[in-house]
mmCIF file of C-alpha atoms in Angstrom:
data_model
loop_
_atom_site.group_PDB
_atom_site.id
_atom_site.type_symbol
_atom_site.label_atom_id
_atom_site.label_comp_id
_atom_site.label_asym_id
_atom_site.label_seq_id
_atom_site.Cartn_x
_atom_site.Cartn_y
_atom_site.Cartn_z
ATOM 1 C CA MET A 29 -38.834 73.902 -32.331
ATOM 2 C CA LEU A 30 -38.057 73.284 -28.637
ATOM 3 C CA GLU A 31 -36.262 76.472 -27.692
ATOM 4 C CA GLN A 32 -38.889 77.618 -25.206
ATOM 5 C CA GLU A 33 -39.072 74.202 -23.565
ATOM 6 C CA THR A 34 -35.277 74.030 -23.277
ATOM 7 C CA GLU A 35 -34.982 77.501 -21.770
ATOM 8 C CA ARG A 36 -37.797 76.769 -19.317
ATOM 9 C CA ILE A 37 -36.175 73.534 -18.152
ATOM 10 C CA ILE A 38 -32.771 75.157 -17.635
ATOM 11 C CA ALA A 39 -34.229 78.153 -15.798
ATOM 12 C CA THR A 40 -36.395 76.024 -13.490
ATOM 13 C CA VAL A 41 -33.609 73.558 -12.688
ATOM 14 C CA CYS A 42 -31.279 76.450 -11.926
ATOM 15 C CA GLN A 43 -33.855 78.033 -9.608
ATOM 16 C CA ARG A 44 -34.515 74.748 -7.785
ATOM 17 C CA THR A 45 -30.864 73.793 -7.325
ATOM 18 C CA ILE A 46 -28.130 76.413 -7.199
ATOM 19 C CA GLY A 47 -30.416 79.451 -7.099
ATOM 20 C CA ALA A 48 -28.326 82.445 -6.070
ATOM 21 C CA HIS A 49 -25.700 80.311 -4.279
ATOM 22 C CA PRO A 50 -22.070 80.106 -5.452
ATOM 23 C CA THR A 51 -21.964 76.286 -5.361
ATOM 24 C CA VAL A 52 -24.201 73.219 -5.432
ATOM 25 C CA THR A 53 -23.435 69.639 -4.373
ATOM 26 C CA VAL A 54 -24.485 66.392 -6.018
ATOM 27 C CA LYS A 55 -26.459 65.638 -2.860
ATOM 28 C CA ASP A 56 -28.436 68.854 -3.361
ATOM 29 C CA LEU A 57 -29.116 67.968 -6.997
ATOM 30 C CA ILE A 58 -30.414 64.513 -6.125
ATOM 31 C CA ALA A 59 -32.690 65.933 -3.426
ATOM 32 C CA ALA A 60 -34.061 68.687 -5.680
ATOM 33 C CA ASP A 61 -37.298 68.558 -7.668
ATOM 34 C CA ILE A 62 -35.666 68.199 -11.075
ATOM 35 C CA PRO A 63 -36.027 65.584 -13.859
ATOM 36 C CA TYR A 64 -34.419 62.272 -12.993
ATOM 37 C CA PRO A 65 -32.398 62.102 -16.286
ATOM 38 C CA LEU A 66 -30.489 65.174 -15.087
ATOM 39 C CA LYS A 67 -29.898 63.651 -11.651
ATOM 40 C CA THR A 68 -28.637 60.484 -13.327
ATOM 41 C CA PHE A 69 -26.305 62.344 -15.665
ATOM 42 C CA PHE A 70 -24.722 64.553 -12.995
ATOM 43 C CA ARG A 71 -24.205 61.698 -10.559
ATOM 44 C CA VAL A 72 -22.654 59.382 -13.149
ATOM 45 C CA ASP A 73 -20.512 62.251 -14.405
ATOM 46 C CA VAL A 74 -19.047 62.852 -10.935
ATOM 47 C CA GLU A 75 -18.598 59.099 -10.361
ATOM 48 C CA SER A 76 -16.547 58.995 -13.566
ATOM 49 C CA MET A 77 -14.484 61.980 -12.444
ATOM 50 C CA LEU A 78 -13.736 60.255 -9.135
ATOM 51 C CA ALA A 79 -12.808 56.976 -10.823
ATOM 52 C CA ALA A 80 -10.403 58.785 -13.166
ATOM 53 C CA GLU A 81 -8.821 60.689 -10.275
ATOM 54 C CA LEU A 82 -8.336 57.522 -8.202
ATOM 55 C CA GLN A 83 -6.790 55.749 -11.179
ATOM 56 C CA ARG A 84 -4.264 58.565 -11.657
ATOM 57 C CA GLN A 85 -3.518 58.582 -7.943
ATOM 58 C CA ARG A 86 -2.882 54.834 -7.796
ATOM 59 C CA LYS A 87 -0.481 54.924 -10.722
ATOM 60 C CA SER A 88 1.868 57.330 -8.951
ATOM 61 C CA SER A 89 1.422 56.032 -5.382
ATOM 62 C CA ARG A 90 3.625 53.654 -3.399
ATOM 63 C CA PHE A 91 0.650 52.518 -1.318
ATOM 64 C CA ASN A 92 -1.182 49.258 -1.959
ATOM 65 C CA TYR A 93 -4.606 50.321 -3.142
ATOM 66 C CA ASP A 94 -5.297 46.800 -4.394
ATOM 67 C CA HIS A 95 -5.383 45.293 -0.914
ATOM 68 C CA THR A 96 -8.790 43.808 -0.115
ATOM 69 C CA GLU A 97 -9.339 45.875 3.042
ATOM 70 C CA VAL A 98 -8.373 49.068 1.255
ATOM 71 C CA GLN A 99 -10.726 48.310 -1.626
ATOM 72 C CA ILE A 100 -13.616 47.630 0.768
ATOM 73 C CA LEU A 101 -13.036 50.923 2.567
ATOM 74 C CA GLN A 102 -12.665 52.777 -0.734
ATOM 75 C CA GLN A 103 -15.964 51.373 -1.989
ATOM 76 C CA GLN A 104 -17.651 52.542 1.215
ATOM 77 C CA MET A 105 -16.130 55.998 0.941
ATOM 78 C CA ASN A 106 -16.769 56.661 -2.771
ATOM 79 C CA PRO A 107 -20.542 57.277 -2.525
ATOM 80 C CA ALA A 108 -19.969 59.937 0.156
ATOM 81 C CA LEU A 109 -17.271 61.615 -1.954
ATOM 82 C CA VAL A 110 -19.647 61.714 -4.920
ATOM 83 C CA LEU A 111 -22.621 63.066 -2.956
ATOM 84 C CA HIS A 112 -20.566 65.859 -1.418
ATOM 85 C CA TYR A 113 -18.808 66.896 -4.619
ATOM 86 C CA SER A 114 -19.441 70.606 -5.169
ATOM 87 C CA PHE A 115 -19.865 72.365 -8.518
ATOM 88 C CA ASP A 116 -18.979 76.033 -8.636
ATOM 89 C CA ARG A 117 -21.567 78.266 -10.229
ATOM 90 C CA ALA A 118 -19.949 78.836 -13.629
ATOM 91 C CA ASP A 119 -19.121 75.150 -14.071
ATOM 92 C CA PHE A 120 -22.604 74.020 -13.052
ATOM 93 C CA LEU A 121 -24.436 76.448 -15.326
ATOM 94 C CA GLN A 122 -22.309 75.407 -18.303
ATOM 95 C CA ARG A 123 -22.800 71.717 -17.554
ATOM 96 C CA LEU A 124 -26.515 72.161 -16.981
ATOM 97 C CA GLY A 125 -27.088 73.777 -20.373
ATOM 98 C CA ASP A 126 -25.011 71.143 -22.160
ATOM 99 C CA THR A 127 -26.705 68.287 -20.317
ATOM 100 C CA VAL A 128 -30.254 69.497 -20.979
ATOM 101 C CA HIS A 129 -29.515 69.781 -24.711
ATOM 102 C CA LEU A 130 -27.929 66.335 -24.783
ATOM 103 C CA VAL A 131 -30.831 64.717 -22.917
ATOM 104 C CA ILE A 132 -33.350 66.323 -25.262
ATOM 105 C CA ASN A 133 -31.452 65.013 -28.269
ATOM 106 C CA TYR A 134 -31.355 61.565 -26.685
ATOM 107 C CA LEU A 135 -35.072 61.582 -25.878
ATOM 108 C CA ILE A 136 -36.012 62.614 -29.423
ATOM 109 C CA ARG A 137 -33.439 60.522 -31.331
ATOM 110 C CA PRO A 138 -32.059 57.849 -29.003
ATOM 111 C CA GLN A 139 -30.506 55.640 -31.687
ATOM 112 C CA TRP A 140 -28.727 58.418 -33.542
ATOM 113 C CA THR A 141 -27.646 60.197 -30.365
ATOM 114 C CA LEU A 142 -26.228 57.097 -28.690
ATOM 115 C CA THR A 143 -24.277 56.117 -31.799
ATOM 116 C CA SER A 144 -22.929 59.627 -32.307
ATOM 117 C CA VAL A 145 -21.895 60.168 -28.684
ATOM 118 C CA LEU A 146 -20.421 56.734 -28.043
ATOM 119 C CA PHE A 147 -18.367 56.784 -31.221
ATOM 120 C CA GLU A 148 -17.530 60.479 -31.430
ATOM 121 C CA LYS A 149 -13.783 59.813 -31.200
ATOM 122 C CA ASP A 150 -13.206 56.239 -32.333
ATOM 123 C CA GLU A 151 -14.819 53.788 -34.717
ATOM 124 C CA ALA A 152 -14.748 51.053 -32.070
ATOM 125 C CA ILE A 153 -15.441 50.875 -28.333
ATOM 126 C CA SER A 154 -14.940 48.148 -25.738
ATOM 127 C CA SER A 155 -17.982 46.542 -24.148
ATOM 128 C CA ASN A 156 -16.864 47.772 -20.722
ATOM 129 C CA ALA A 157 -16.554 51.354 -21.957
ATOM 130 C CA LEU A 158 -19.919 51.022 -23.673
ATOM 131 C CA LYS A 159 -21.535 49.879 -20.446
ATOM 132 C CA ASP A 160 -19.992 52.791 -18.529
ATOM 133 C CA MET A 161 -21.152 55.343 -21.098
ATOM 134 C CA LEU A 162 -24.698 53.988 -21.175
ATOM 135 C CA ARG A 163 -25.004 54.778 -17.463
ATOM 136 C CA TYR A 164 -25.147 58.483 -18.319
ATOM 137 C CA PHE A 165 -28.487 58.060 -20.060
ATOM 138 C CA GLY A 166 -31.446 57.511 -17.746
ATOM 139 C CA PRO A 167 -34.496 57.108 -20.017
ATOM 140 C CA TYR A 168 -35.292 54.160 -22.301
ATOM 141 C CA GLU A 169 -33.985 51.543 -19.882
ATOM 142 C CA TYR A 170 -35.097 48.771 -22.226
ATOM 143 C CA LEU A 171 -32.559 49.840 -24.862
ATOM 144 C CA LYS A 172 -29.642 49.878 -22.465
ATOM 145 C CA GLY A 173 -30.642 46.620 -20.786
ATOM 146 C CA ILE A 174 -30.962 44.699 -24.036
ATOM 147 C CA ILE A 175 -27.649 46.038 -25.375
ATOM 148 C CA ILE A 176 -25.802 45.002 -22.218
ATOM 149 C CA ARG A 177 -27.417 41.551 -22.213
ATOM 150 C CA TYR A 178 -26.530 41.144 -25.889
ATOM 151 C CA ALA A 179 -22.888 41.919 -25.172
ATOM 152 C CA GLN A 180 -22.836 39.422 -22.318
ATOM 153 C CA ASP A 181 -24.664 36.647 -24.171
ATOM 154 C CA LYS A 182 -22.512 37.013 -27.302
ATOM 155 C CA ASN A 183 -19.342 37.590 -25.286
ATOM 156 C CA LYS A 184 -18.726 40.761 -27.304
ATOM 157 C CA LEU A 185 -15.529 42.497 -26.219
ATOM 158 C CA THR A 186 -15.779 45.396 -28.660
ATOM 159 C CA PHE A 187 -18.326 47.087 -30.918
ATOM 160 C CA THR A 188 -17.623 48.979 -34.096
ATOM 161 C CA ARG A 189 -19.803 51.949 -34.913
ATOM 162 C CA GLN A 190 -21.560 50.046 -37.709
ATOM 163 C CA GLU A 191 -22.106 46.963 -35.533
ATOM 164 C CA PHE A 192 -23.563 49.001 -32.712
ATOM 165 C CA SER A 193 -25.838 51.010 -35.010
ATOM 166 C CA THR A 194 -27.169 47.858 -36.679
ATOM 167 C CA ILE A 195 -27.680 45.957 -33.421
ATOM 168 C CA LEU A 196 -29.373 48.948 -31.799
ATOM 169 C CA TRP A 197 -31.739 49.316 -34.757
ATOM 170 C CA LYS A 198 -32.628 45.611 -34.697
ATOM 171 C CA ILE A 199 -33.127 45.595 -30.929
ATOM 172 C CA ASP A 200 -35.358 48.641 -31.031
ATOM 173 C CA GLY A 201 -37.287 47.352 -34.031
ATOM 174 C CA GLU A 202 -38.004 43.974 -32.443
ATOM 175 C CA TYR A 203 -39.035 45.626 -29.194
ATOM 176 C CA ILE A 204 -41.594 48.000 -30.706
ATOM 177 C CA ARG A 205 -42.898 45.447 -33.233
ATOM 178 C CA ARG A 206 -44.753 43.707 -30.419
ATOM 179 C CA LYS A 207 -46.207 46.912 -28.970
ATOM 180 C CA THR A 208 -49.727 48.270 -29.279
ATOM 181 C CA GLY A 209 -50.218 51.951 -30.003
ATOM 182 C CA ASP A 210 -50.849 52.686 -26.347
ATOM 183 C CA GLU A 211 -47.766 50.732 -25.258
ATOM 184 C CA LEU A 212 -45.566 52.540 -27.765
ATOM 185 C CA ALA A 213 -46.939 55.874 -26.578
ATOM 186 C CA ARG A 214 -46.069 54.892 -23.007
ATOM 187 C CA VAL A 215 -42.473 54.276 -24.094
ATOM 188 C CA MET A 216 -42.439 57.980 -24.962
ATOM 189 C CA SER A 217 -43.678 59.086 -21.532
ATOM 190 C CA SER A 218 -40.165 60.092 -20.487
ATOM 191 C CA MET A 219 -39.995 62.486 -23.449
ATOM 192 C CA TYR A 220 -43.307 64.091 -22.536
ATOM 193 C CA ASP A 221 -42.382 64.312 -18.851
ATOM 194 C CA PHE A 222 -38.978 65.894 -19.489
ATOM 195 C CA LEU A 223 -40.060 68.414 -22.114
ATOM 196 C CA GLN A 224 -43.082 69.509 -20.061
ATOM 197 C CA TYR A 225 -41.132 69.963 -16.820
ATOM 198 C CA PRO A 226 -42.023 71.532 -14.412
ATOM 199 C CA ASN A 227 -45.666 71.332 -15.497
ATOM 200 C CA PRO A 228 -47.714 68.138 -15.059
ATOM 201 C CA ALA A 229 -47.841 65.944 -18.151
ATOM 202 C CA ALA A 230 -51.635 65.744 -18.166
ATOM 203 C CA GLY A 231 -53.174 68.005 -20.771
ATOM 204 C CA LYS A 232 -49.832 69.078 -22.239
ATOM 205 C CA ALA A 233 -48.762 68.617 -25.845
ATOM 206 C CA LEU A 234 -45.517 68.238 -27.776
ATOM 207 C CA PRO A 235 -44.740 69.623 -31.240
ATOM 208 C CA VAL A 236 -45.599 67.244 -34.058
ATOM 209 C CA LYS A 237 -42.216 68.017 -35.605
ATOM 210 C CA ALA A 238 -40.450 66.640 -32.522
ATOM 211 C CA LEU A 239 -42.579 63.502 -32.716
ATOM 212 C CA VAL A 240 -41.706 63.114 -36.408
ATOM 213 C CA ARG A 241 -38.023 63.228 -35.472
ATOM 214 C CA PHE A 242 -38.570 60.490 -32.893
ATOM 215 C CA PHE A 243 -40.207 58.151 -35.390
ATOM 216 C CA GLU A 244 -37.608 58.959 -38.046
ATOM 217 C CA ASP A 245 -35.064 57.644 -35.568
ATOM 218 C CA LYS A 246 -37.157 54.496 -35.175
ATOM 219 C CA GLY A 247 -37.738 54.109 -38.925
ATOM 220 C CA LEU A 248 -41.538 53.926 -38.691
ATOM 221 C CA SER A 249 -42.577 55.351 -42.050
ATOM 222 C CA PRO A 250 -46.377 54.858 -41.652
ATOM 223 C CA VAL A 251 -46.333 56.826 -38.400
ATOM 224 C CA ILE A 252 -44.206 59.564 -39.961
ATOM 225 C CA SER A 253 -46.661 59.879 -42.858
ATOM 226 C CA ARG A 254 -49.611 60.117 -40.479
ATOM 227 C CA LEU A 255 -47.901 62.792 -38.379
ATOM 228 C CA GLU A 256 -46.964 64.791 -41.466
ATOM 229 C CA GLY A 257 -50.590 64.586 -42.520
ATOM 230 C CA GLU A 258 -51.668 65.916 -39.118
ATOM 231 C CA TYR A 259 -49.240 68.810 -39.470
ATOM 232 C CA ALA A 260 -50.505 69.560 -42.966
ATOM 233 C CA GLN A 261 -53.987 69.791 -41.467
ATOM 234 C CA ASN A 262 -52.731 72.457 -39.063
ATOM 235 C CA LYS A 263 -52.382 70.089 -36.109
ATOM 236 C CA HIS A 264 -49.020 71.232 -34.809
ATOM 237 C CA GLU A 265 -49.094 69.596 -31.362
ATOM 238 C CA LEU A 266 -50.298 66.294 -29.924
ATOM 239 C CA MET A 267 -51.139 65.457 -26.349
ATOM 240 C CA HIS A 268 -49.978 62.117 -25.034
ATOM 241 C CA HIS A 269 -53.390 60.477 -25.225
ATOM 242 C CA GLU A 270 -53.875 61.834 -28.758
ATOM 243 C CA LEU A 271 -50.584 60.266 -29.818
ATOM 244 C CA SER A 272 -51.679 56.963 -28.289
ATOM 245 C CA VAL A 273 -54.881 56.983 -30.378
ATOM 246 C CA LEU A 274 -52.985 57.921 -33.546
ATOM 247 C CA LEU A 275 -50.439 55.133 -33.062
ATOM 248 C CA GLU A 276 -53.132 52.525 -32.472
ATOM 249 C CA ASP A 277 -54.975 53.691 -35.599
ATOM 250 C CA VAL A 278 -51.776 53.217 -37.619
ATOM 251 C CA ARG A 279 -51.184 49.772 -36.128
ATOM 252 C CA ARG A 280 -54.710 48.619 -36.932
ATOM 253 C CA GLU A 281 -54.481 49.904 -40.492
ATOM 254 C CA GLU A 282 -50.909 48.907 -41.295
ATOM 255 C CA GLY A 283 -50.296 45.940 -38.994
ATOM 256 C CA PRO A 284 -47.455 45.569 -36.452
ATOM 257 C CA PHE A 285 -44.921 48.384 -36.219
ATOM 258 C CA VAL A 286 -42.245 47.312 -38.699
ATOM 259 C CA VAL A 287 -39.148 49.496 -38.887
ATOM 260 C CA GLU A 288 -36.999 50.356 -41.872
ATOM 261 C CA ARG A 289 -33.629 52.049 -42.110
ATOM 262 C CA LEU A 290 -34.060 55.703 -42.994
ATOM 263 C CA GLU A 291 -30.696 57.194 -43.971
ATOM 264 C CA PRO A 292 -29.202 59.518 -43.086
ATOM 265 C CA GLN A 293 -30.516 60.043 -39.563
ATOM 266 C CA GLY A 294 -29.430 63.574 -38.929
ATOM 267 C CA ALA A 295 -29.611 66.185 -36.229
ATOM 268 C CA PRO A 296 -26.592 67.507 -34.414
ATOM 269 C CA VAL A 297 -26.138 66.129 -30.944
ATOM 270 C CA ALA A 298 -25.609 68.863 -28.399
ATOM 271 C CA SER A 299 -22.346 68.697 -26.511
ATOM 272 C CA GLY A 300 -22.316 67.492 -22.923
ATOM 273 C CA PRO A 301 -20.410 68.524 -19.816
ATOM 274 C CA ARG A 302 -17.529 66.036 -19.824
ATOM 275 C CA GLU A 303 -14.665 65.473 -22.234
ATOM 276 C CA ALA A 304 -16.447 62.478 -23.748
ATOM 277 C CA PHE A 305 -19.261 64.768 -24.841
ATOM 278 C CA ALA A 306 -17.371 68.036 -25.266
ATOM 279 C CA ALA A 307 -16.660 67.881 -28.983
ATOM 280 C CA PRO A 308 -19.334 67.647 -31.679
ATOM 281 C CA ALA A 309 -19.972 64.098 -32.792
ATOM 282 C CA GLN A 310 -18.268 62.933 -35.956
ATOM 283 C CA ARG A 311 -20.522 63.857 -38.822
ATOM 284 C CA PRO A 312 -21.243 61.465 -41.675
ATOM 285 C CA PRO A 313 -20.353 62.912 -45.067
ATOM 286 C CA ALA A 314 -23.227 64.570 -46.844
ATOM 287 C CA ALA A 315 -24.709 62.607 -49.693
ATOM 288 C CA THR A 316 -24.221 63.983 -53.163
ATOM 289 C CA ILE A 317 -27.452 65.449 -54.481
ATOM 290 C CA ALA A 318 -28.095 64.796 -58.112
ATOM 291 C CA PRO A 319 -30.830 67.163 -59.321
ATOM 292 C CA SER A 320 -33.407 65.742 -61.643
ATOM 293 C CA PRO A 321 -34.147 67.712 -64.796
ATOM 294 C CA GLY A 322 -36.604 70.550 -64.415
ATOM 295 C CA LEU A 323 -37.790 72.386 -61.309
ATOM 296 C CA VAL A 324 -40.205 70.648 -58.979
ATOM 297 C CA HIS A 325 -40.910 73.872 -57.083
ATOM 298 C CA ALA A 326 -40.758 77.564 -57.689
ATOM 299 C CA ASP A 327 -37.333 79.082 -57.101
ATOM 300 C CA LEU A 328 -36.664 78.821 -53.357
ATOM 301 C CA LEU A 329 -34.255 81.739 -53.451
ATOM 302 C CA SER A 330 -37.145 83.974 -54.427
ATOM 303 C CA ALA A 331 -39.539 82.337 -51.974
ATOM 304 C CA ILE A 332 -37.244 82.917 -48.994
ATOM 305 C CA GLY A 333 -36.567 86.583 -49.553
ATOM 306 C CA ALA A 334 -33.546 88.754 -48.897
ATOM 307 C CA SER A 335 -33.947 89.259 -45.139
ATOM 308 C CA ASP A 336 -34.344 85.579 -44.259
ATOM 309 C CA SER A 337 -31.630 84.650 -46.744
ATOM 310 C CA ARG A 338 -29.112 86.775 -44.874
ATOM 311 C CA LYS A 339 -30.089 85.137 -41.578
ATOM 312 C CA PHE A 340 -29.844 81.638 -43.050
ATOM 313 C CA ILE A 341 -26.466 82.317 -44.655
ATOM 314 C CA ARG A 342 -25.100 83.649 -41.370
ATOM 315 C CA LYS A 343 -26.585 81.100 -38.962
ATOM 316 C CA LEU A 344 -27.032 77.930 -41.033
ATOM 317 C CA PHE A 345 -24.304 78.132 -43.699
ATOM 318 C CA ASN A 346 -21.418 79.746 -41.789
ATOM 319 C CA GLU A 347 -21.467 82.873 -43.992
ATOM 320 C CA ASP A 348 -21.068 80.767 -47.148
ATOM 321 C CA GLU A 349 -23.492 82.308 -49.640
ATOM 322 C CA LEU A 350 -22.426 80.002 -52.473
ATOM 323 C CA ALA A 351 -23.183 76.922 -50.389
ATOM 324 C CA PHE A 352 -26.575 78.391 -49.477
ATOM 325 C CA GLN A 353 -27.477 78.986 -53.116
ATOM 326 C CA SER A 354 -26.195 75.558 -54.142
ATOM 327 C CA LYS A 355 -28.334 73.738 -51.593
ATOM 328 C CA LEU A 356 -31.438 75.698 -52.505
ATOM 329 C CA ARG A 357 -30.935 74.914 -56.182
ATOM 330 C CA ALA A 358 -30.667 71.244 -55.246
ATOM 331 C CA LEU A 359 -33.834 71.457 -53.147
ATOM 332 C CA ASN A 360 -35.676 72.922 -56.118
ATOM 333 C CA HIS A 361 -35.422 69.495 -57.749
ATOM 334 C CA VAL A 362 -36.378 67.315 -54.777
ATOM 335 C CA ALA A 363 -39.792 65.744 -55.324
ATOM 336 C CA THR A 364 -40.963 64.777 -51.810
ATOM 337 C CA TRP A 365 -40.863 66.304 -48.350
ATOM 338 C CA ARG A 366 -39.155 63.204 -46.963
ATOM 339 C CA GLU A 367 -36.290 63.580 -49.444
ATOM 340 C CA ALA A 368 -36.131 67.300 -48.718
ATOM 341 C CA SER A 369 -35.956 66.680 -44.966
ATOM 342 C CA LYS A 370 -32.923 64.475 -45.531
ATOM 343 C CA VAL A 371 -31.210 67.271 -47.459
ATOM 344 C CA ILE A 372 -32.008 69.654 -44.602
ATOM 345 C CA ASP A 373 -30.537 67.190 -42.112
ATOM 346 C CA GLU A 374 -27.361 67.045 -44.204
ATOM 347 C CA ILE A 375 -27.113 70.835 -44.138
ATOM 348 C CA PHE A 376 -27.481 70.917 -40.352
ATOM 349 C CA ILE A 377 -24.973 68.098 -39.861
ATOM 350 C CA ASP A 378 -22.351 69.574 -42.191
ATOM 351 C CA ASN A 379 -22.585 73.025 -40.612
ATOM 352 C CA ASP A 380 -23.063 71.863 -37.003
ATOM 353 C CA VAL A 381 -26.392 73.669 -36.704
ATOM 354 C CA ASP A 382 -28.663 73.381 -33.677
ATOM 355 C CA PRO A 383 -31.874 72.088 -35.331
ATOM 356 C CA TYR A 384 -33.979 73.759 -32.641
ATOM 357 C CA CYS A 385 -32.679 77.307 -33.108
ATOM 358 C CA SER A 386 -35.122 79.845 -34.538
ATOM 359 C CA GLU A 387 -33.297 80.138 -37.874
ATOM 360 C CA ALA A 388 -33.291 76.370 -38.381
ATOM 361 C CA GLU A 389 -36.982 76.174 -37.512
ATOM 362 C CA LYS A 390 -37.809 78.979 -39.954
ATOM 363 C CA PHE A 391 -35.755 77.332 -42.703
ATOM 364 C CA ILE A 392 -37.605 74.041 -42.207
ATOM 365 C CA GLU A 393 -40.982 75.816 -42.340
ATOM 366 C CA VAL A 394 -40.134 77.593 -45.592
ATOM 367 C CA ILE A 395 -39.142 74.340 -47.282
ATOM 368 C CA PHE A 396 -42.082 72.464 -45.763
ATOM 369 C CA GLU A 397 -44.497 74.967 -47.305
ATOM 370 C CA GLN A 398 -43.325 73.951 -50.773
ATOM 371 C CA TYR A 399 -44.751 70.471 -50.175
ATOM 372 C CA HIS A 400 -47.815 71.455 -48.136
ATOM 373 C CA PRO A 401 -48.934 74.814 -49.531
ATOM 374 C CA ASN A 402 -52.344 74.549 -47.896
ATOM 375 C CA LYS A 403 -51.171 73.632 -44.395
#
């Protein structure tokens, strides 16, 4: 779905930063014409590296790093150390690709991505660690600000995964409930700006499928239904001003934007450049699918065909043909596209599939056609 946009962003950032050079410094990255979420991520990443190194150094040193004068000098020196940190070419290119994928996931599904990344290793996290991790993510400042204020006001020392997910959903829901369609569209400006880099946002469009994912994360069913209707009518992209009009139409027809929990919220989060983001997020167990009697659709195995089946088995099901056939038989009995999309999400989560790869996109289109044959 966003493969071309992702490749364009990575290629342009590479050209405007490291180019043909063997190294690039944080100072160069901050001065370059690249999206600010990437500048934020790289700077915070290096600040975290420095903090970890200083902590290790202090533990084994006989010198008094806790002295007030030493701390003042250290605080003055740290920004210069960060700015002049140098990435070698191989390290930077790897980190850049990981970071772009992570930022895109965050922009499209902020709630799900934050929960998955923050709790990828443990089911609980301290408020201080939470605050440090949130610094990596530049866009959607309102989410981060409200979470931090909540922790301070409630004197929360730790968050469990379930607590954080619930609080985040409530915070986001209350925030957008008071928004007009135009205001909600403006919240999404950072998504449009990032995915259209380096081209100006004016006159550019984003895939409707990406927008559907965003509102699935929010739990705005009326908006999802309207977007699916647009896609069924062969409207596959929306410009920013078109989205603003659509959202205001929904608000006037349905009332304030009221969210609901849509489970599961799936889409693999791309790994990031540091240890905290290096491993795939913990995946929720797939829900058991209980087929209803009788086929809702024609046999999907026949609809897909042999050539695409081989690609799907290899890329989406880890060479497990039995699992592929089992999931398609289950999908044959699913009555609505929304239910089917949840099954697809489960497949991608279980098999750690990039939902934006060409095989995943083709798989989604094949299933989608069963519910919108005249799209």
